mmCIF file of C-alpha atoms and ligand atoms in Angstrom:
data_model
loop_
_atom_site.group_PDB
_atom_site.id
_atom_site.type_symbol
_atom_site.label_atom_id
_atom_site.label_comp_id
_atom_site.label_asym_id
_atom_site.label_seq_id
_atom_site.Cartn_x
_atom_site.Cartn_y
_atom_site.Cartn_z
ATOM 1 C CA UNK A 43 -21.982 6.410 13.783
ATOM 2 C CA UNK A 44 -21.062 5.972 10.255
ATOM 3 C CA UNK A 45 -17.825 3.420 10.041
ATOM 4 C CA UNK A 46 -14.690 4.104 8.085
ATOM 5 C CA UNK A 47 -13.779 1.611 6.789
ATOM 6 C CA UNK A 48 -15.579 -2.183 6.539
ATOM 7 C CA UNK A 49 -14.440 -5.459 5.213
ATOM 8 C CA UNK A 50 -17.517 -7.435 3.210
ATOM 9 C CA UNK A 51 -17.275 -10.629 4.040
ATOM 10 C CA UNK A 52 -19.301 -13.924 2.245
ATOM 11 C CA UNK A 53 -20.140 -17.250 2.409
ATOM 12 C CA UNK A 54 -17.373 -19.041 0.090
ATOM 13 C CA UNK A 55 -14.960 -17.975 2.839
ATOM 14 C CA UNK A 56 -16.840 -19.331 5.919
ATOM 15 C CA UNK A 57 -17.322 -22.759 3.419
ATOM 16 C CA UNK A 58 -13.198 -21.617 2.389
ATOM 17 C CA UNK A 59 -12.768 -21.749 6.991
ATOM 18 C CA UNK A 60 -14.383 -24.328 7.513
ATOM 19 C CA UNK A 61 -13.058 -26.666 5.553
ATOM 20 C CA UNK A 62 -9.350 -25.711 7.210
ATOM 21 C CA UNK A 63 -11.198 -26.408 10.545
ATOM 22 C CA UNK A 64 -13.063 -29.770 9.296
ATOM 23 C CA UNK A 65 -10.183 -31.585 7.725
ATOM 24 C CA UNK A 66 -7.697 -30.340 10.757
ATOM 25 C CA UNK A 67 -5.344 -27.978 7.717
ATOM 26 C CA UNK A 68 -4.702 -25.124 10.414
ATOM 27 C CA UNK A 69 -1.605 -23.955 9.958
ATOM 28 C CA UNK A 70 0.914 -22.867 7.565
ATOM 29 C CA UNK A 71 0.889 -25.694 5.256
ATOM 30 C CA UNK A 72 -2.609 -26.663 3.265
ATOM 31 C CA UNK A 73 -3.841 -26.190 -0.319
ATOM 32 C CA UNK A 74 -4.938 -23.226 0.489
ATOM 33 C CA UNK A 75 -1.868 -21.205 0.348
ATOM 34 C CA UNK A 76 -0.655 -22.462 -2.782
ATOM 35 C CA UNK A 77 -4.007 -21.356 -4.081
ATOM 36 C CA UNK A 78 -3.550 -18.163 -2.404
ATOM 37 C CA UNK A 79 -0.187 -17.484 -3.604
ATOM 38 C CA UNK A 80 -0.901 -18.923 -7.433
ATOM 39 C CA UNK A 81 -4.308 -16.701 -7.895
ATOM 40 C CA UNK A 82 -3.538 -13.658 -6.331
ATOM 41 C CA UNK A 83 0.603 -13.757 -8.652
ATOM 42 C CA UNK A 84 -1.259 -14.178 -11.955
ATOM 43 C CA UNK A 85 -3.609 -11.502 -10.657
ATOM 44 C CA UNK A 86 -1.454 -8.959 -10.941
ATOM 45 C CA UNK A 87 0.470 -10.063 -13.781
ATOM 46 C CA UNK A 88 3.957 -11.493 -11.331
ATOM 47 C CA UNK A 89 5.382 -15.526 -11.542
ATOM 48 C CA UNK A 90 5.991 -16.113 -7.867
ATOM 49 C CA UNK A 91 3.803 -15.595 -5.026
ATOM 50 C CA UNK A 92 4.364 -15.992 -2.044
ATOM 51 C CA UNK A 93 2.015 -15.431 1.465
ATOM 52 C CA UNK A 94 4.053 -13.662 4.182
ATOM 53 C CA UNK A 95 1.871 -12.732 7.306
ATOM 54 C CA UNK A 96 1.770 -9.442 7.015
ATOM 55 C CA UNK A 97 1.499 -6.927 5.142
ATOM 56 C CA UNK A 98 4.473 -4.933 7.197
ATOM 57 C CA UNK A 99 6.963 -8.496 7.462
ATOM 58 C CA UNK A 100 6.028 -8.997 4.260
ATOM 59 C CA UNK A 101 8.137 -5.281 2.970
ATOM 60 C CA UNK A 102 10.747 -6.406 5.909
ATOM 61 C CA UNK A 103 11.304 -9.903 3.249
ATOM 62 C CA UNK A 104 11.002 -7.771 0.377
ATOM 63 C CA UNK A 105 13.771 -5.848 1.330
ATOM 64 C CA UNK A 106 16.159 -8.648 2.977
ATOM 65 C CA UNK A 107 15.399 -10.124 -1.055
ATOM 66 C CA UNK A 108 17.814 -8.016 -2.600
ATOM 67 C CA UNK A 109 20.332 -7.826 -0.089
ATOM 68 C CA UNK A 110 21.282 -4.685 1.460
ATOM 69 C CA UNK A 111 24.934 -4.085 2.878
ATOM 70 C CA UNK A 112 25.079 -1.496 5.777
ATOM 71 C CA UNK A 113 24.332 1.696 5.033
ATOM 72 C CA UNK A 114 22.834 0.889 1.473
ATOM 73 C CA UNK A 115 20.392 3.460 0.980
ATOM 74 C CA UNK A 116 16.651 3.227 -0.855
ATOM 75 C CA UNK A 117 14.978 6.159 -1.871
ATOM 76 C CA UNK A 118 10.754 6.242 -0.477
ATOM 77 C CA UNK A 119 8.316 8.790 -0.050
ATOM 78 C CA UNK A 120 8.041 10.116 3.016
ATOM 79 C CA UNK A 121 4.201 9.959 4.420
ATOM 80 C CA UNK A 122 3.668 6.628 3.953
ATOM 81 C CA UNK A 123 3.304 3.979 6.767
ATOM 82 C CA UNK A 124 5.719 3.190 8.765
ATOM 83 C CA UNK A 125 6.142 -0.411 7.887
ATOM 84 C CA UNK A 126 8.131 1.103 4.280
ATOM 85 C CA UNK A 127 10.617 2.571 6.142
ATOM 86 C CA UNK A 128 11.391 0.680 9.402
ATOM 87 C CA UNK A 129 11.904 -2.647 7.147
ATOM 88 C CA UNK A 130 14.684 -0.643 5.157
ATOM 89 C CA UNK A 131 16.232 -0.208 8.399
ATOM 90 C CA UNK A 132 15.487 -3.565 10.200
ATOM 91 C CA UNK A 133 18.287 -4.734 7.068
ATOM 92 C CA UNK A 134 20.831 -2.327 7.396
ATOM 93 C CA UNK A 135 19.577 0.581 4.965
ATOM 94 C CA UNK A 136 18.734 4.043 4.956
ATOM 95 C CA UNK A 137 15.941 5.022 3.701
ATOM 96 C CA UNK A 138 15.985 8.822 1.786
ATOM 97 C CA UNK A 139 12.902 10.349 1.950
ATOM 98 C CA UNK A 140 10.817 12.418 -0.952
ATOM 99 C CA UNK A 141 7.581 14.427 -0.855
ATOM 100 C CA UNK A 142 4.249 14.259 -2.046
ATOM 101 C CA UNK A 143 2.866 15.520 -4.875
ATOM 102 C CA UNK A 144 0.378 17.724 -4.291
ATOM 103 C CA UNK A 145 -2.110 16.328 -6.890
ATOM 104 C CA UNK A 146 -1.919 12.269 -6.544
ATOM 105 C CA UNK A 147 -0.285 12.427 -2.459
ATOM 106 C CA UNK A 148 1.838 9.677 -4.599
ATOM 107 C CA UNK A 149 5.318 10.504 -3.824
ATOM 108 C CA UNK A 150 6.461 13.334 -6.391
ATOM 109 C CA UNK A 151 8.565 11.734 -9.786
ATOM 110 C CA UNK A 152 10.148 14.719 -10.378
ATOM 111 C CA UNK A 153 12.082 14.911 -6.913
ATOM 112 C CA UNK A 154 13.508 10.936 -7.780
ATOM 113 C CA UNK A 155 15.307 11.879 -9.533
ATOM 114 C CA UNK A 156 17.284 14.519 -8.515
ATOM 115 C CA UNK A 157 17.462 12.478 -5.072
ATOM 116 C CA UNK A 158 18.624 9.498 -7.082
ATOM 117 C CA UNK A 159 20.686 12.074 -9.491
ATOM 118 C CA UNK A 160 22.379 13.683 -6.318
ATOM 119 C CA UNK A 161 22.779 9.758 -5.202
ATOM 120 C CA UNK A 162 24.185 8.869 -8.448
ATOM 121 C CA UNK A 163 27.079 11.636 -8.023
ATOM 122 C CA UNK A 164 28.814 10.755 -4.904
ATOM 123 C CA UNK A 165 29.892 8.019 -6.207
ATOM 124 C CA UNK A 166 30.018 5.994 -3.731
ATOM 125 C CA UNK A 167 27.363 3.280 -5.352
ATOM 126 C CA UNK A 168 24.954 2.788 -1.990
ATOM 127 C CA UNK A 169 21.939 3.702 -3.421
ATOM 128 C CA UNK A 170 20.368 0.573 -4.099
ATOM 129 C CA UNK A 171 16.678 0.515 -4.308
ATOM 130 C CA UNK A 172 13.612 2.380 -5.407
ATOM 131 C CA UNK A 173 10.350 1.967 -3.087
ATOM 132 C CA UNK A 174 6.882 3.752 -4.574
ATOM 133 C CA UNK A 175 4.060 3.403 -2.581
ATOM 134 C CA UNK A 176 0.672 3.896 -4.150
ATOM 135 C CA UNK A 177 -1.459 5.528 -1.500
ATOM 136 C CA UNK A 178 -4.690 5.801 -0.270
ATOM 137 C CA UNK A 179 -5.794 3.530 -3.771
ATOM 138 C CA UNK A 180 -3.734 6.589 -6.351
ATOM 139 C CA UNK A 181 -0.997 4.535 -8.461
ATOM 140 C CA UNK A 182 2.686 6.742 -8.576
ATOM 141 C CA UNK A 183 3.662 7.877 -11.638
ATOM 142 C CA UNK A 184 5.921 4.490 -11.716
ATOM 143 C CA UNK A 185 7.830 5.608 -15.483
ATOM 144 C CA UNK A 186 9.987 7.456 -15.342
ATOM 145 C CA UNK A 187 11.176 5.421 -11.671
ATOM 146 C CA UNK A 188 10.965 2.386 -14.014
ATOM 147 C CA UNK A 189 13.424 4.311 -16.398
ATOM 148 C CA UNK A 190 16.032 5.362 -13.601
ATOM 149 C CA UNK A 191 16.228 2.196 -12.055
ATOM 150 C CA UNK A 192 16.753 0.624 -15.368
ATOM 151 C CA UNK A 193 18.872 3.904 -16.417
ATOM 152 C CA UNK A 194 20.731 3.195 -12.848
ATOM 153 C CA UNK A 195 20.739 -0.261 -11.997
ATOM 154 C CA UNK A 196 18.722 -0.362 -9.187
ATOM 155 C CA UNK A 197 15.757 -2.296 -7.624
ATOM 156 C CA UNK A 198 11.676 -0.894 -6.974
ATOM 157 C CA UNK A 199 10.164 -2.116 -4.617
ATOM 158 C CA UNK A 200 6.825 -1.766 -5.674
ATOM 159 C CA UNK A 201 4.913 -0.943 -2.112
ATOM 160 C CA UNK A 202 0.753 -1.817 -3.148
ATOM 161 C CA UNK A 203 -1.239 -2.669 -0.147
ATOM 162 C CA UNK A 204 -3.163 0.464 -0.444
ATOM 163 C CA UNK A 205 -3.956 -0.249 -4.504
ATOM 164 C CA UNK A 206 -5.597 -3.464 -4.834
ATOM 165 C CA UNK A 207 -6.785 -4.120 -8.501
ATOM 166 C CA UNK A 208 -5.751 -0.711 -9.433
ATOM 167 C CA UNK A 209 -4.158 0.108 -12.766
ATOM 168 C CA UNK A 210 -1.620 1.497 -13.946
ATOM 169 C CA UNK A 211 -0.785 2.870 -17.812
ATOM 170 C CA UNK A 212 3.312 1.864 -18.378
ATOM 171 C CA UNK A 213 5.201 3.141 -21.494
ATOM 172 C CA UNK A 214 2.513 5.250 -23.021
ATOM 173 C CA UNK A 215 5.020 8.389 -24.510
ATOM 174 C CA UNK A 216 6.209 4.939 -26.871
ATOM 175 C CA UNK A 217 3.168 3.652 -29.880
ATOM 176 C CA UNK A 218 1.917 1.016 -26.908
ATOM 177 C CA UNK A 219 0.958 1.573 -24.215
ATOM 178 C CA UNK A 220 -0.427 -0.212 -21.578
ATOM 179 C CA UNK A 221 -2.866 -0.815 -18.712
ATOM 180 C CA UNK A 222 -0.554 -2.935 -16.297
ATOM 181 C CA UNK A 223 -1.765 -3.918 -12.262
ATOM 182 C CA UNK A 224 -0.213 -2.180 -9.690
ATOM 183 C CA UNK A 225 2.176 -4.760 -7.514
ATOM 184 C CA UNK A 226 3.351 -5.517 -10.628
ATOM 185 C CA UNK A 227 5.599 -3.042 -12.093
ATOM 186 C CA UNK A 228 8.422 -3.925 -9.976
ATOM 187 C CA UNK A 229 11.327 -6.309 -9.297
ATOM 188 C CA UNK A 230 9.370 -7.322 -6.098
ATOM 189 C CA UNK A 231 6.110 -6.154 -4.951
ATOM 190 C CA UNK A 232 4.376 -6.119 -1.165
ATOM 191 C CA UNK A 233 0.516 -6.179 -0.557
ATOM 192 C CA UNK A 234 -1.014 -6.167 2.458
ATOM 193 C CA UNK A 235 -4.054 -8.351 3.357
ATOM 194 C CA UNK A 236 -4.706 -7.103 6.653
ATOM 195 C CA UNK A 237 -8.626 -6.465 7.536
ATOM 196 C CA UNK A 238 -9.148 -2.186 6.297
ATOM 197 C CA UNK A 239 -7.070 -2.721 2.641
ATOM 198 C CA UNK A 240 -9.626 -3.940 -0.066
ATOM 199 C CA UNK A 241 -9.434 -7.846 0.219
ATOM 200 C CA UNK A 242 -8.399 -9.257 3.431
ATOM 201 C CA UNK A 243 -7.601 -12.479 5.438
ATOM 202 C CA UNK A 244 -7.101 -10.532 8.541
ATOM 203 C CA UNK A 245 -4.242 -10.849 9.140
ATOM 204 C CA UNK A 246 -1.932 -10.988 6.402
ATOM 205 C CA UNK A 247 0.621 -9.856 3.109
ATOM 206 C CA UNK A 248 1.957 -10.988 0.244
ATOM 207 C CA UNK A 249 5.481 -10.645 -1.401
ATOM 208 C CA UNK A 250 5.432 -10.934 -6.210
ATOM 209 C CA UNK A 251 7.856 -11.279 -7.746
ATOM 210 C CA UNK A 252 8.968 -12.767 -11.677
ATOM 211 C CA UNK A 253 12.582 -13.750 -10.478
ATOM 212 C CA UNK A 254 12.800 -16.920 -8.762
ATOM 213 C CA UNK A 255 15.914 -16.345 -6.946
ATOM 214 C CA UNK A 256 13.867 -13.603 -5.246
ATOM 215 C CA UNK A 257 10.842 -16.049 -4.662
ATOM 216 C CA UNK A 258 13.608 -18.345 -2.923
ATOM 217 C CA UNK A 259 14.456 -15.866 -0.568
ATOM 218 C CA UNK A 260 11.478 -14.631 0.255
ATOM 219 C CA UNK A 261 10.470 -18.524 1.199
ATOM 220 C CA UNK A 262 13.414 -18.931 2.659
ATOM 221 C CA UNK A 263 12.859 -16.042 5.284
ATOM 222 C CA UNK A 264 10.104 -16.725 5.483
ATOM 223 C CA UNK A 265 10.102 -19.766 7.377
ATOM 224 C CA UNK A 266 13.514 -19.782 9.551
ATOM 225 C CA UNK A 267 15.712 -19.787 6.440
ATOM 226 C CA UNK A 268 15.683 -23.707 6.821
ATOM 227 C CA UNK A 269 17.884 -25.691 4.346
ATOM 228 C CA UNK A 270 14.958 -27.474 1.904
ATOM 229 C CA UNK A 271 17.620 -30.899 2.303
ATOM 230 C CA UNK A 272 18.952 -30.479 5.506
ATOM 231 C CA UNK A 273 16.229 -28.545 8.010
ATOM 232 C CA UNK A 274 17.808 -27.862 11.268
ATOM 233 C CA UNK A 275 21.535 -26.533 10.274
ATOM 234 C CA UNK A 276 21.376 -23.292 8.910
ATOM 235 C CA UNK A 277 23.237 -20.494 6.562
ATOM 236 C CA UNK A 278 21.724 -17.467 7.528
ATOM 237 C CA UNK A 279 18.815 -15.622 10.146
ATOM 238 C CA UNK A 280 14.991 -15.817 9.152
ATOM 239 C CA UNK A 281 12.106 -15.188 10.817
ATOM 240 C CA UNK A 282 8.373 -16.664 11.238
ATOM 241 C CA UNK A 283 6.394 -14.778 9.167
ATOM 242 C CA UNK A 284 4.474 -17.215 7.640
ATOM 243 C CA UNK A 285 0.647 -17.025 6.984
ATOM 244 C CA UNK A 286 -1.551 -19.806 7.793
ATOM 245 C CA UNK A 287 -3.904 -22.005 5.615
ATOM 246 C CA UNK A 288 -7.226 -20.517 7.191
ATOM 247 C CA UNK A 289 -5.693 -16.938 6.461
ATOM 248 C CA UNK A 290 -5.358 -18.262 2.689
ATOM 249 C CA UNK A 291 -9.497 -19.854 2.837
ATOM 250 C CA UNK A 292 -10.557 -16.404 3.688
ATOM 251 C CA UNK A 293 -8.447 -14.640 1.050
ATOM 252 C CA UNK A 294 -9.551 -17.254 -1.607
ATOM 253 C CA UNK A 295 -12.629 -16.439 -1.058
ATOM 254 C CA UNK A 296 -11.802 -12.375 -1.436
ATOM 255 C CA UNK A 297 -10.210 -12.263 -4.493
ATOM 256 C CA UNK A 298 -13.302 -14.437 -6.069
ATOM 257 C CA UNK A 299 -15.082 -11.268 -5.601
ATOM 258 C CA UNK A 300 -12.803 -8.620 -6.830
ATOM 259 C CA UNK A 301 -14.485 -7.545 -9.596
ATOM 260 C CA UNK A 302 -17.293 -6.444 -7.235
ATOM 261 C CA UNK A 303 -14.995 -5.064 -4.561
ATOM 262 C CA UNK A 304 -13.448 -2.568 -7.078
ATOM 263 C CA UNK A 305 -16.958 -1.756 -8.587
ATOM 264 C CA UNK A 306 -17.921 -0.854 -4.974
ATOM 265 C CA UNK A 307 -15.002 1.219 -4.401
ATOM 266 C CA UNK A 308 -15.109 3.106 -7.631
ATOM 267 C CA UNK A 309 -18.562 4.112 -7.563
ATOM 268 C CA UNK A 310 -17.987 4.963 -3.931
ATOM 269 C CA UNK A 311 -15.176 7.383 -5.437
ATOM 270 C CA UNK A 312 -17.307 8.785 -7.950
ATOM 271 C CA UNK A 313 -20.231 9.655 -6.112
ATOM 272 C CA UNK A 314 -18.055 10.750 -3.191
ATOM 273 C CA UNK A 315 -17.288 13.162 -6.127
ATOM 274 C CA UNK A 316 -20.706 14.110 -6.909
ATOM 275 C CA UNK A 317 -21.318 15.128 -3.401
ATOM 276 C CA UNK A 318 -18.658 17.277 -3.143
ATOM 277 C CA UNK A 319 -16.703 18.407 -5.787
ATOM 278 C CA UNK A 320 -18.701 22.693 -5.758
ATOM 279 C CA UNK A 321 -17.642 22.886 -1.691
ATOM 280 C CA UNK A 322 -14.892 25.991 -1.702
ATOM 281 C CA UNK A 323 -11.650 24.759 -0.326
ATOM 282 C CA UNK A 324 -11.712 21.389 -0.348
ATOM 283 C CA UNK A 325 -9.477 19.242 -2.937
ATOM 284 C CA UNK A 326 -10.947 16.032 -3.679
ATOM 285 C CA UNK A 327 -9.021 12.430 -4.711
ATOM 286 C CA UNK A 328 -7.422 12.229 -8.446
ATOM 287 C CA UNK A 329 -7.604 10.391 -11.191
ATOM 288 C CA UNK A 330 -4.678 10.920 -13.875
ATOM 289 C CA UNK A 331 -5.309 9.976 -17.442
ATOM 290 C CA UNK A 332 -2.349 7.337 -16.463
ATOM 291 C CA UNK A 333 -3.833 6.043 -13.939
ATOM 292 C CA UNK A 334 -7.808 3.266 -12.561
ATOM 293 C CA UNK A 335 -7.384 4.213 -9.137
ATOM 294 C CA UNK A 336 -9.602 2.224 -6.032
ATOM 295 C CA UNK A 337 -10.677 4.466 -3.714
ATOM 296 C CA UNK A 338 -9.493 2.328 -1.536
ATOM 297 C CA UNK A 339 -9.814 5.190 1.193
ATOM 298 C CA UNK A 340 -11.451 9.304 -0.017
ATOM 299 C CA UNK A 341 -9.436 11.071 1.320
ATOM 300 C CA UNK A 342 -10.054 14.826 1.224
ATOM 301 C CA UNK A 343 -7.923 17.983 2.591
ATOM 302 C CA UNK A 344 -9.218 21.156 3.538
ATOM 303 C CA UNK A 345 -7.548 24.642 2.532
ATOM 304 C CA UNK A 346 -6.696 26.261 5.110
ATOM 305 C CA UNK A 347 -9.254 29.161 4.147
ATOM 306 C CA UNK A 348 -11.115 27.426 6.408
ATOM 307 C CA UNK A 349 -10.458 28.065 9.052
ATOM 308 C CA UNK A 350 -10.619 24.254 10.141
ATOM 309 C CA UNK A 351 -7.499 22.287 9.962
ATOM 310 C CA UNK A 352 -7.957 17.897 10.078
ATOM 311 C CA UNK A 353 -8.659 17.860 13.425
ATOM 312 C CA UNK A 354 -11.185 20.213 14.404
ATOM 313 C CA UNK A 355 -12.532 19.324 10.478
ATOM 314 C CA UNK A 356 -13.062 15.339 11.704
ATOM 315 C CA UNK A 357 -14.081 16.859 15.990
ATOM 316 C CA UNK A 358 -17.610 18.168 13.655
ATOM 317 C CA UNK A 359 -17.980 15.148 11.535
ATOM 318 C CA UNK A 360 -17.733 13.335 14.554
ATOM 319 C CA UNK A 361 -20.705 14.950 15.827
ATOM 320 C CA UNK A 362 -22.140 14.581 13.411
ATOM 321 C CA UNK A 363 -22.812 10.945 13.423
ATOM 322 C CA UNK A 364 -19.226 10.385 10.429
ATOM 323 C CA UNK A 365 -15.818 8.295 11.361
ATOM 324 C CA UNK A 366 -12.801 10.049 9.621
ATOM 325 C CA UNK A 367 -9.296 8.564 10.056
ATOM 326 C CA UNK A 368 -6.660 11.278 9.951
ATOM 327 C CA UNK A 369 -3.556 10.784 6.989
ATOM 328 C CA UNK A 370 -0.184 9.614 7.896
ATOM 329 C CA UNK A 371 1.803 11.809 8.733
ATOM 330 C CA UNK A 372 5.979 12.007 7.861
ATOM 331 C CA UNK A 373 8.626 9.707 8.508
ATOM 332 C CA UNK A 374 10.303 13.159 8.265
ATOM 333 C CA UNK A 375 7.830 13.966 11.015
ATOM 334 C CA UNK A 376 8.384 11.168 13.861
ATOM 335 C CA UNK A 377 10.809 11.007 17.031
ATOM 336 C CA UNK A 378 11.698 7.878 16.658
ATOM 337 C CA UNK A 379 14.118 8.537 13.633
ATOM 338 C CA UNK A 380 15.060 11.841 15.349
ATOM 339 C CA UNK A 381 15.963 9.835 18.250
ATOM 340 C CA UNK A 382 18.184 7.574 14.905
ATOM 341 C CA UNK A 383 20.055 10.679 14.010
ATOM 342 C CA UNK A 384 17.361 11.050 10.933
ATOM 343 C CA UNK A 385 15.598 13.323 8.464
ATOM 344 C CA UNK A 386 16.370 15.679 11.177
ATOM 345 C CA UNK A 387 15.865 19.303 9.888
ATOM 346 C CA UNK A 388 14.910 17.700 6.487
ATOM 347 C CA UNK A 389 10.822 19.574 5.102
ATOM 348 C CA UNK A 390 8.639 18.444 3.177
ATOM 349 C CA UNK A 391 6.372 21.082 2.629
ATOM 350 C CA UNK A 392 3.267 19.059 0.661
ATOM 351 C CA UNK A 393 3.282 16.258 3.364
ATOM 352 C CA UNK A 394 3.563 18.682 6.048
ATOM 353 C CA UNK A 395 0.434 19.517 4.730
ATOM 354 C CA UNK A 396 -1.672 17.627 3.638
ATOM 355 C CA UNK A 397 -1.071 15.872 7.412
ATOM 356 C CA UNK A 398 -1.966 18.707 8.541
ATOM 357 C CA UNK A 399 -5.375 19.068 6.128
ATOM 358 C CA UNK A 400 -5.727 16.058 5.076
ATOM 359 C CA UNK A 401 -8.491 13.133 6.157
ATOM 360 C CA UNK A 402 -10.290 10.483 5.267
ATOM 361 C CA UNK A 403 -14.375 9.829 4.353
ATOM 362 C CA UNK A 404 -15.850 6.356 5.863
ATOM 363 C CA UNK A 405 -14.746 4.277 2.815
ATOM 364 C CA UNK A 406 -15.973 1.034 3.976
ATOM 365 C CA UNK A 407 -17.089 -1.881 1.429
ATOM 366 C CA UNK A 408 -20.789 -2.013 3.325
ATOM 367 C CA UNK A 409 -21.194 1.348 3.021
ATOM 368 C CA UNK A 410 -24.787 2.111 1.410
ATOM 369 C CA UNK A 411 -25.613 5.223 -0.831
ATOM 370 C CA UNK A 412 -27.835 6.864 2.151
ATOM 371 C CA UNK A 413 -25.161 6.242 4.588
ATOM 372 C CA UNK A 414 -22.714 8.179 2.192
ATOM 373 C CA UNK A 415 -25.292 11.222 1.495
ATOM 374 C CA UNK A 416 -25.809 11.403 5.171
ATOM 375 C CA UNK A 417 -22.379 11.707 4.948
ATOM 376 C CA UNK A 418 -21.635 14.842 2.286
ATOM 377 C CA UNK A 419 -24.685 16.359 4.333
ATOM 378 C CA UNK A 420 -22.191 16.312 6.931
ATOM 379 C CA UNK A 421 -19.606 17.578 5.081
ATOM 380 C CA UNK A 422 -21.753 20.388 3.321
ATOM 381 C CA UNK A 423 -23.009 21.107 6.740
ATOM 382 C CA UNK A 424 -19.292 21.868 8.532
ATOM 383 C CA UNK A 425 -18.024 24.096 5.672
ATOM 384 C CA UNK A 426 -21.492 25.816 4.574
HETATM 385 C C1 PLP B 624 -1.050 -1.505 5.667
HETATM 386 C C2 PLP B 624 -0.007 -0.993 4.808
HETATM 387 C C3 PLP B 624 1.390 -1.878 5.394
HETATM 388 C C4 PLP B 624 1.654 -2.831 6.380
HETATM 389 O O1 PLP B 624 0.628 -4.081 6.044
HETATM 390 P P1 PLP B 624 0.151 -4.557 7.221
HETATM 391 O O2 PLP B 624 -0.234 -5.949 6.812
HETATM 392 O O3 PLP B 624 -0.947 -3.252 8.893
HETATM 393 O O4 PLP B 624 0.958 -4.457 8.371
HETATM 394 C C5 PLP B 624 2.311 -1.320 4.325
HETATM 395 N N1 PLP B 624 2.698 -0.082 3.939
HETATM 396 C C6 PLP B 624 1.083 0.472 3.526
HETATM 397 C C7 PLP B 624 1.736 1.961 2.029
HETATM 398 C C8 PLP B 624 0.100 0.239 3.949
HETATM 399 O O5 PLP B 624 -1.193 0.904 3.585
#
């Protein structure tokens, strides 16, 4: 069976983890944490990095940084992992959903504008932030979102958990367009370093920001809101969202091979597209002219004309030795939120369609050209 996603762990990671073990720095203090934070923030063009125990806790801390009042609203895509919605809800907020763009599968920025303007029109001042989520390696079209945030004084919490190293062309309507890395495009951004992400620490995450007050707040929330000068005296409630030095050691080793990882992913994306582009009834990932995408997952969407949905297609590929994974199911289709009275009669047709017709092919960092050929042959045979 060709696995769907495998990390690439090398000698550097082993050497650094060994150093933690030999020196006893195995907990949430030690040189690797600060170095990993600094280097990852710098790589993404942000000032401060605050390592977290995973991407989900990083999202929760990031939303915690903007200080929502109960009932405050945050706009987010329906197509994403549940971590995004629960970060808003656990912080007392209400998620407002938007559908996906049919090409990139990222949040539809026209709908973002419509929802922002509808909320502003209400005049209750409840809308506080937009949470763009870059999907499967492709950036969200950020300029329109940045424009809205500036106009209406909203925060941008950028979920970059699927786009390590991806780039976006900002200010492309001006004389000085500029390529910037995802994770450096909002007020606060969030990464995950779970084992299936582009770089990994096993479990892990990070919050990035340029705002020193926000960085301080994230650090405080991470560590039970201990006061710096009076340790067991608390004015706020926090969490234990700490990352260990051993995990940061793996991350630092991974960071040193960023270029190799991105090159591999981009090779994979191109190679799949070359081999699959002739098949009718199959939608492949795009790369918009303003994006350098990193193919975290090579997603495909089947046209209904094939007579197959993603579940049936996955079964047929499995019989041919190819493992796949389904796309996200939209937040508006989650029973847990309906039980809370959220999103009940909302409809997002693009999200609903790609959830039923989309899956991703093996996209791991250890995928060989021979395996990739095997996957493509299997796809050809099933859809012939
Ligand atoms: C993986 C992921 C997360 C959550 O990260 P964990 O480390 O698994 O908690 C958050 N957002 C997106 C978009 C993700 O893909």
